[in-house]
Amino acid sequence: MSNVEEKLAKSLTASSTELIPYLPYLLKDLWELGSTPKDIQSLIAKHIRVTRNTKVLDLACGKGAVSVKLAKEFACRVKGIDIMPDFVTFAKSKAQEHGVGEFCEFVVGDINEAVLLEKDYDIVILGAVGDVLGSPVDTVRKLGNTIRPQGYMFIDDAYATGENSEHPSRKAWLELFHNAGLDLIDELSITDDDLEAISAYNQSRILVRANELKAMYPDKANIFDDYIRCQQEECDELGSEITGVTWLLQKREPV
Ligand SMILES: C[S@@+](CC[C@H](N)C(=O)[O-])C[C@H]1O[C@@H](n2cnc3c(N)ncnc32)[C@H](O)[C@@H]1O
């Protein structure tokens, strides 16, 4: 099994690549798969002057919830890239539905390749994608190559608050941003109330779809049960060991 598939499964909280073909069905009722669009919208409104010429790159855009909402609010140009063809098809239909089809381009692709080709964006977004681009240091470096000097970077990830997490601490994140030539402009941490509301809604919808899949494929019941368990574990971890955060960073001018 390829590394890309393993990381894809992990980015969607699946413990096995065997679940990949079923993910579109399990996530059928959800549009937002990770980042909270309103957090990114509010950070942009507060800090960035956006015009019709502003170019945004949404890497691993999922079903396009962030991209479509940004295009709608700011009338900016957005390119979204995701490896799941079903998600990209859904994102395109949402852009049409919201009247921003002409502002949005959605393509199927591996973001490991896209970061080598996409350049000079004003804003790049990596929302809830985990380690698909490598370690935090590699991720930040690769994202930095896609934006112009003084361009902006959003990273939605998490920092460790407890001892037993594989996530960097807040201090470690800030150090690596600084070393990568990025200034921290602002950050929004997820509140317990928001986390609870999102988790409860998502879990309930996913559970319904998992039960339908179990009825259709009884021999695979264990992988669907496992998915529900992993989702719950991730929510528990977010509530205790780690804090979800959206960082807004700006690339310094080279000296
Ligand atoms: C948790 S979802 C987040 C989606 C979106 N950024 C959001 O916040 O709604 C993670 C996304 O990463 C995508 N993904 C994982 N590996 C990828 C890769 N190598 N290239 C492109 N997309 C990838 C998955 O298909 C999935 O849509």
Coordinates of C-alpha atoms and ligand atoms in Angstrom, one line a residue:
M1 CA 0.0 0.0 0.0
S2 CA 1.4 3.4 -0.9
N3 CA 2.5 6.0 1.6
V4 CA 0.0 8.5 -0.1
E5 CA -2.9 6.1 0.5
E6 CA -1.9 5.5 4.1
K7 CA -1.7 9.3 4.7
L8 CA -4.9 9.9 2.9
A9 CA -6.7 7.3 5.2
K10 CA -5.1 9.0 8.3
S11 CA -6.1 12.5 7.1
L12 CA -9.7 11.3 7.3
T13 CA -9.2 9.4 10.6
A14 CA -9.4 6.0 9.0
S15 CA -7.0 3.4 10.6
S16 CA -6.8 1.4 7.4
T17 CA -6.6 2.0 3.7
E18 CA -9.3 -0.6 3.2
L19 CA -11.8 2.0 4.2
I20 CA -10.9 4.5 1.4
P21 CA -13.5 3.4 -1.1
Y22 CA -16.2 3.8 1.5
L23 CA -15.2 7.3 2.8
P24 CA -17.4 9.2 0.3
Y25 CA -20.4 7.3 1.6
L26 CA -19.5 7.6 5.3
L27 CA -19.0 11.4 4.8
K28 CA -21.9 11.9 2.5
D29 CA -23.9 14.2 4.8
L30 CA -21.0 16.5 5.7
W31 CA -19.7 19.4 3.7
E32 CA -17.2 20.7 6.2
L33 CA -14.6 17.9 6.7
G34 CA -12.1 19.7 8.9
S35 CA -11.5 23.4 9.1
T36 CA -14.2 25.8 10.2
P37 CA -14.8 28.1 7.3
K38 CA -16.1 30.9 9.5
D39 CA -12.8 31.0 11.4
I40 CA -10.8 31.5 8.2
Q41 CA -13.3 34.0 6.9
S42 CA -13.1 36.1 10.1
L43 CA -9.2 36.1 10.1
I44 CA -9.2 37.2 6.5
A45 CA -11.7 40.0 7.1
K46 CA -9.6 41.2 10.0
H47 CA -6.1 41.1 8.5
I48 CA -6.0 40.7 4.7
R49 CA -7.0 43.1 2.0
V50 CA -8.7 40.9 -0.6
T51 CA -9.6 42.0 -4.1
R52 CA -10.9 40.2 -7.2
N53 CA -7.3 39.6 -8.2
T54 CA -6.4 37.8 -4.9
K55 CA -5.4 34.2 -5.6
V56 CA -6.1 31.5 -3.0
L57 CA -4.8 27.9 -3.0
D58 CA -6.7 25.5 -0.9
L59 CA -4.6 22.3 -0.6
A60 CA -6.5 19.1 0.2
C61 CA -9.7 21.1 0.0
G62 CA -12.0 18.2 0.7
K63 CA -15.5 19.0 -0.5
G64 CA -14.6 22.7 -1.0
A65 CA -16.5 24.2 2.0
V66 CA -13.7 26.7 2.8
S67 CA -13.0 27.5 -0.9
V68 CA -16.6 28.1 -1.9
K69 CA -17.4 30.2 1.2
L70 CA -14.3 32.4 0.6
A71 CA -15.1 32.9 -3.0
K72 CA -18.6 33.8 -2.0
E73 CA -17.7 36.3 0.7
F74 CA -14.6 37.9 -0.9
A75 CA -15.1 37.3 -4.6
C76 CA -11.5 36.1 -4.8
R77 CA -10.1 33.4 -7.1
V78 CA -9.7 30.0 -5.4
K79 CA -8.0 26.8 -6.6
G80 CA -8.9 23.7 -4.6
I81 CA -7.0 20.4 -5.0
D82 CA -7.9 17.1 -3.5
I83 CA -7.0 13.5 -4.1
M84 CA -10.6 12.2 -3.7
P85 CA -12.5 12.5 -7.0
D86 CA -15.9 12.3 -5.3
F87 CA -15.0 15.2 -3.1
V88 CA -13.9 17.3 -6.0
T89 CA -17.1 16.6 -7.9
F90 CA -19.1 17.6 -4.8
A91 CA -17.0 20.8 -4.4
K92 CA -17.7 21.8 -8.1
S93 CA -21.4 21.3 -7.6
K94 CA -21.4 23.4 -4.4
A95 CA -19.5 26.2 -6.2
Q96 CA -22.3 26.2 -8.9
E97 CA -25.0 26.1 -6.3
H98 CA -23.6 29.1 -4.5
G99 CA -23.1 31.1 -7.7
V100 CA -19.3 31.2 -7.6
G101 CA -18.4 28.6 -10.2
E102 CA -16.5 31.2 -12.2
F103 CA -14.3 32.1 -9.2
C104 CA -13.5 28.5 -8.2
E105 CA -11.4 25.9 -9.9
F106 CA -11.4 22.4 -8.3
V107 CA -9.0 19.7 -9.5
V108 CA -8.2 16.1 -8.5
G109 CA -4.5 15.8 -7.5
D110 CA -1.9 14.9 -5.0
I111 CA -0.8 18.0 -3.0
N112 CA 2.7 16.5 -2.8
E113 CA 3.0 17.2 -6.5
A114 CA 0.9 20.4 -6.4
V115 CA 3.3 22.1 -3.9
L116 CA 6.1 21.7 -6.5
L117 CA 4.1 23.4 -9.3
E118 CA 1.8 26.0 -7.7
K119 CA 3.5 29.4 -7.1
D120 CA 2.9 33.0 -6.3
Y121 CA -0.4 32.7 -4.5
D122 CA -1.5 35.5 -2.1
I123 CA -3.0 33.0 0.3
V124 CA -2.4 29.2 0.8
I125 CA -4.6 27.1 3.1
L126 CA -3.9 23.7 4.6
G127 CA -6.9 22.8 6.6
A128 CA -7.0 19.7 8.8
V129 CA -4.7 17.7 6.6
G130 CA -2.2 16.3 9.1
D131 CA 1.1 15.0 7.9
V132 CA 0.3 14.5 4.2
L133 CA 3.1 16.9 3.3
G134 CA 5.5 15.4 5.8
S135 CA 6.8 16.7 9.2
P136 CA 5.6 20.1 10.4
V137 CA 9.0 21.6 9.3
D138 CA 8.6 20.1 5.8
T139 CA 5.0 21.1 5.6
V140 CA 5.6 24.7 6.4
R141 CA 8.6 24.9 4.0
K142 CA 6.5 23.3 1.1
L143 CA 3.6 25.6 1.7
G144 CA 5.9 28.6 1.8
N145 CA 7.1 27.8 -1.7
T146 CA 3.6 28.3 -3.0
I147 CA 3.1 31.9 -1.9
R148 CA 4.7 35.2 -2.9
P149 CA 6.8 37.2 -0.4
Q150 CA 4.3 38.8 2.1
G151 CA 1.8 36.2 1.1
Y152 CA -0.4 34.5 3.8
M153 CA -0.6 31.0 5.0
F154 CA -3.4 29.3 7.0
I155 CA -2.6 26.1 8.8
D156 CA -5.4 24.3 10.7
D157 CA -3.7 21.8 12.9
A158 CA -3.3 21.2 16.7
Y159 CA -0.7 21.7 19.4
A160 CA 0.0 19.4 22.3
T161 CA -1.3 20.4 25.7
G162 CA -0.6 17.1 27.4
E163 CA 2.6 15.0 27.5
N164 CA 1.5 12.1 25.3
S165 CA 0.9 13.6 22.0
E166 CA 2.7 13.3 18.7
H167 CA 1.8 17.0 18.0
P168 CA 4.4 19.7 18.6
S169 CA 3.7 22.0 21.5
R170 CA 2.5 25.6 20.8
K171 CA 6.1 26.8 21.6
A172 CA 7.6 24.3 19.1
W173 CA 5.1 25.4 16.3
L174 CA 6.0 29.1 16.9
E175 CA 9.7 28.4 16.8
L176 CA 9.4 26.5 13.5
F177 CA 7.3 29.3 12.0
H178 CA 9.9 31.8 12.9
N179 CA 12.7 29.7 11.5
A180 CA 10.8 29.2 8.3
G181 CA 10.6 33.0 7.7
L182 CA 7.0 33.4 8.8
D183 CA 5.4 35.9 11.2
L184 CA 2.4 34.8 13.2
I185 CA -0.4 37.3 12.5
D186 CA -3.2 35.8 14.5
E187 CA -4.6 32.4 15.7
L188 CA -8.0 31.0 16.6
S189 CA -8.2 28.0 18.9
I190 CA -11.3 25.9 18.8
T191 CA -13.6 26.3 21.8
D192 CA -14.9 23.4 23.8
D193 CA -18.5 24.3 22.9
D194 CA -17.7 24.5 19.1
L195 CA -15.8 21.2 19.4
E196 CA -18.7 19.5 21.1
A197 CA -21.3 20.7 18.7
I198 CA -19.3 19.8 15.6
S199 CA -18.3 16.4 17.0
A200 CA -21.9 15.5 18.0
Y201 CA -23.3 16.4 14.6
N202 CA -20.6 14.7 12.6
Q203 CA -20.6 11.6 14.7
S204 CA -24.3 11.2 14.5
R205 CA -24.3 11.5 10.7
I206 CA -21.4 9.2 10.2
L207 CA -22.9 6.6 12.5
V208 CA -26.1 6.4 10.4
R209 CA -24.0 5.9 7.2
A210 CA -21.7 3.3 8.9
N211 CA -24.8 1.3 10.0
E212 CA -26.1 1.4 6.4
L213 CA -22.7 0.2 5.1
K214 CA -22.7 -2.6 7.8
A215 CA -26.1 -3.8 6.5
M216 CA -24.8 -3.7 2.9
Y217 CA -21.4 -5.3 3.6
P218 CA -21.8 -7.4 6.8
D219 CA -18.4 -9.1 6.2
K220 CA -16.7 -5.6 6.5
A221 CA -18.6 -4.6 9.7
N222 CA -15.4 -4.5 11.7
I223 CA -13.8 -1.7 9.5
F224 CA -16.9 0.5 9.9
D225 CA -17.0 -0.1 13.6
D226 CA -13.4 0.7 13.8
Y227 CA -14.0 4.0 11.9
I228 CA -16.6 5.1 14.5
R229 CA -14.1 4.2 17.3
C230 CA -11.3 6.2 15.6
Q231 CA -13.6 9.3 15.2
Q232 CA -14.5 9.1 18.9
E233 CA -10.8 8.8 19.9
E234 CA -9.9 11.8 17.8
C235 CA -12.7 13.9 19.5
D236 CA -11.5 12.7 23.0
E237 CA -7.9 13.6 22.1
L238 CA -8.9 17.1 20.9
G239 CA -10.7 17.6 24.2
S240 CA -7.8 16.6 26.4
E241 CA -4.3 16.0 24.9
I242 CA -4.3 18.6 22.0
T243 CA -5.9 21.9 21.1
G244 CA -7.2 22.5 17.6
V245 CA -5.9 25.8 16.2
T246 CA -6.0 27.9 13.0
W247 CA -2.8 29.8 12.5
L248 CA -2.6 32.8 10.2
L249 CA 1.0 33.4 9.1
Q250 CA 2.7 35.9 6.8
K251 CA 5.8 35.2 4.7
R252 CA 8.6 37.7 5.4
E253 CA 10.3 39.6 2.6
P254 CA 13.7 38.1 1.8
V255 CA 16.4 40.3 3.3
Ligands
LIG1 C1 -9.9 16.2 7.1 S1 -10.1 16.4 5.4 C2 -10.0 18.2 5.3 C3 -10.6 18.8 4.1 C4 -10.6 20.3 4.0 N1 -9.3 20.9 4.0 C5 -11.5 20.9 5.1 O1 -10.9 21.5 6.0 O2 -12.7 20.7 5.0 C6 -8.5 15.9 4.7 C7 -8.5 16.0 3.2 O3 -7.1 15.7 2.8 C8 -7.3 15.0 1.5 N2 -6.0 14.4 1.1 C9 -5.3 13.5 1.8 N3 -4.2 13.2 1.2 C10 -4.1 14.0 0.1 C11 -3.1 14.1 -1.0 N4 -2.0 13.4 -1.0 N5 -3.4 15.0 -1.9 C12 -4.6 15.7 -1.9 N6 -5.5 15.6 -1.0 C13 -5.3 14.7 0.0 C14 -8.4 14.1 1.7 O4 -9.0 13.6 0.6 C15 -9.4 15.0 2.5 O5 -10.3 15.6 1.7

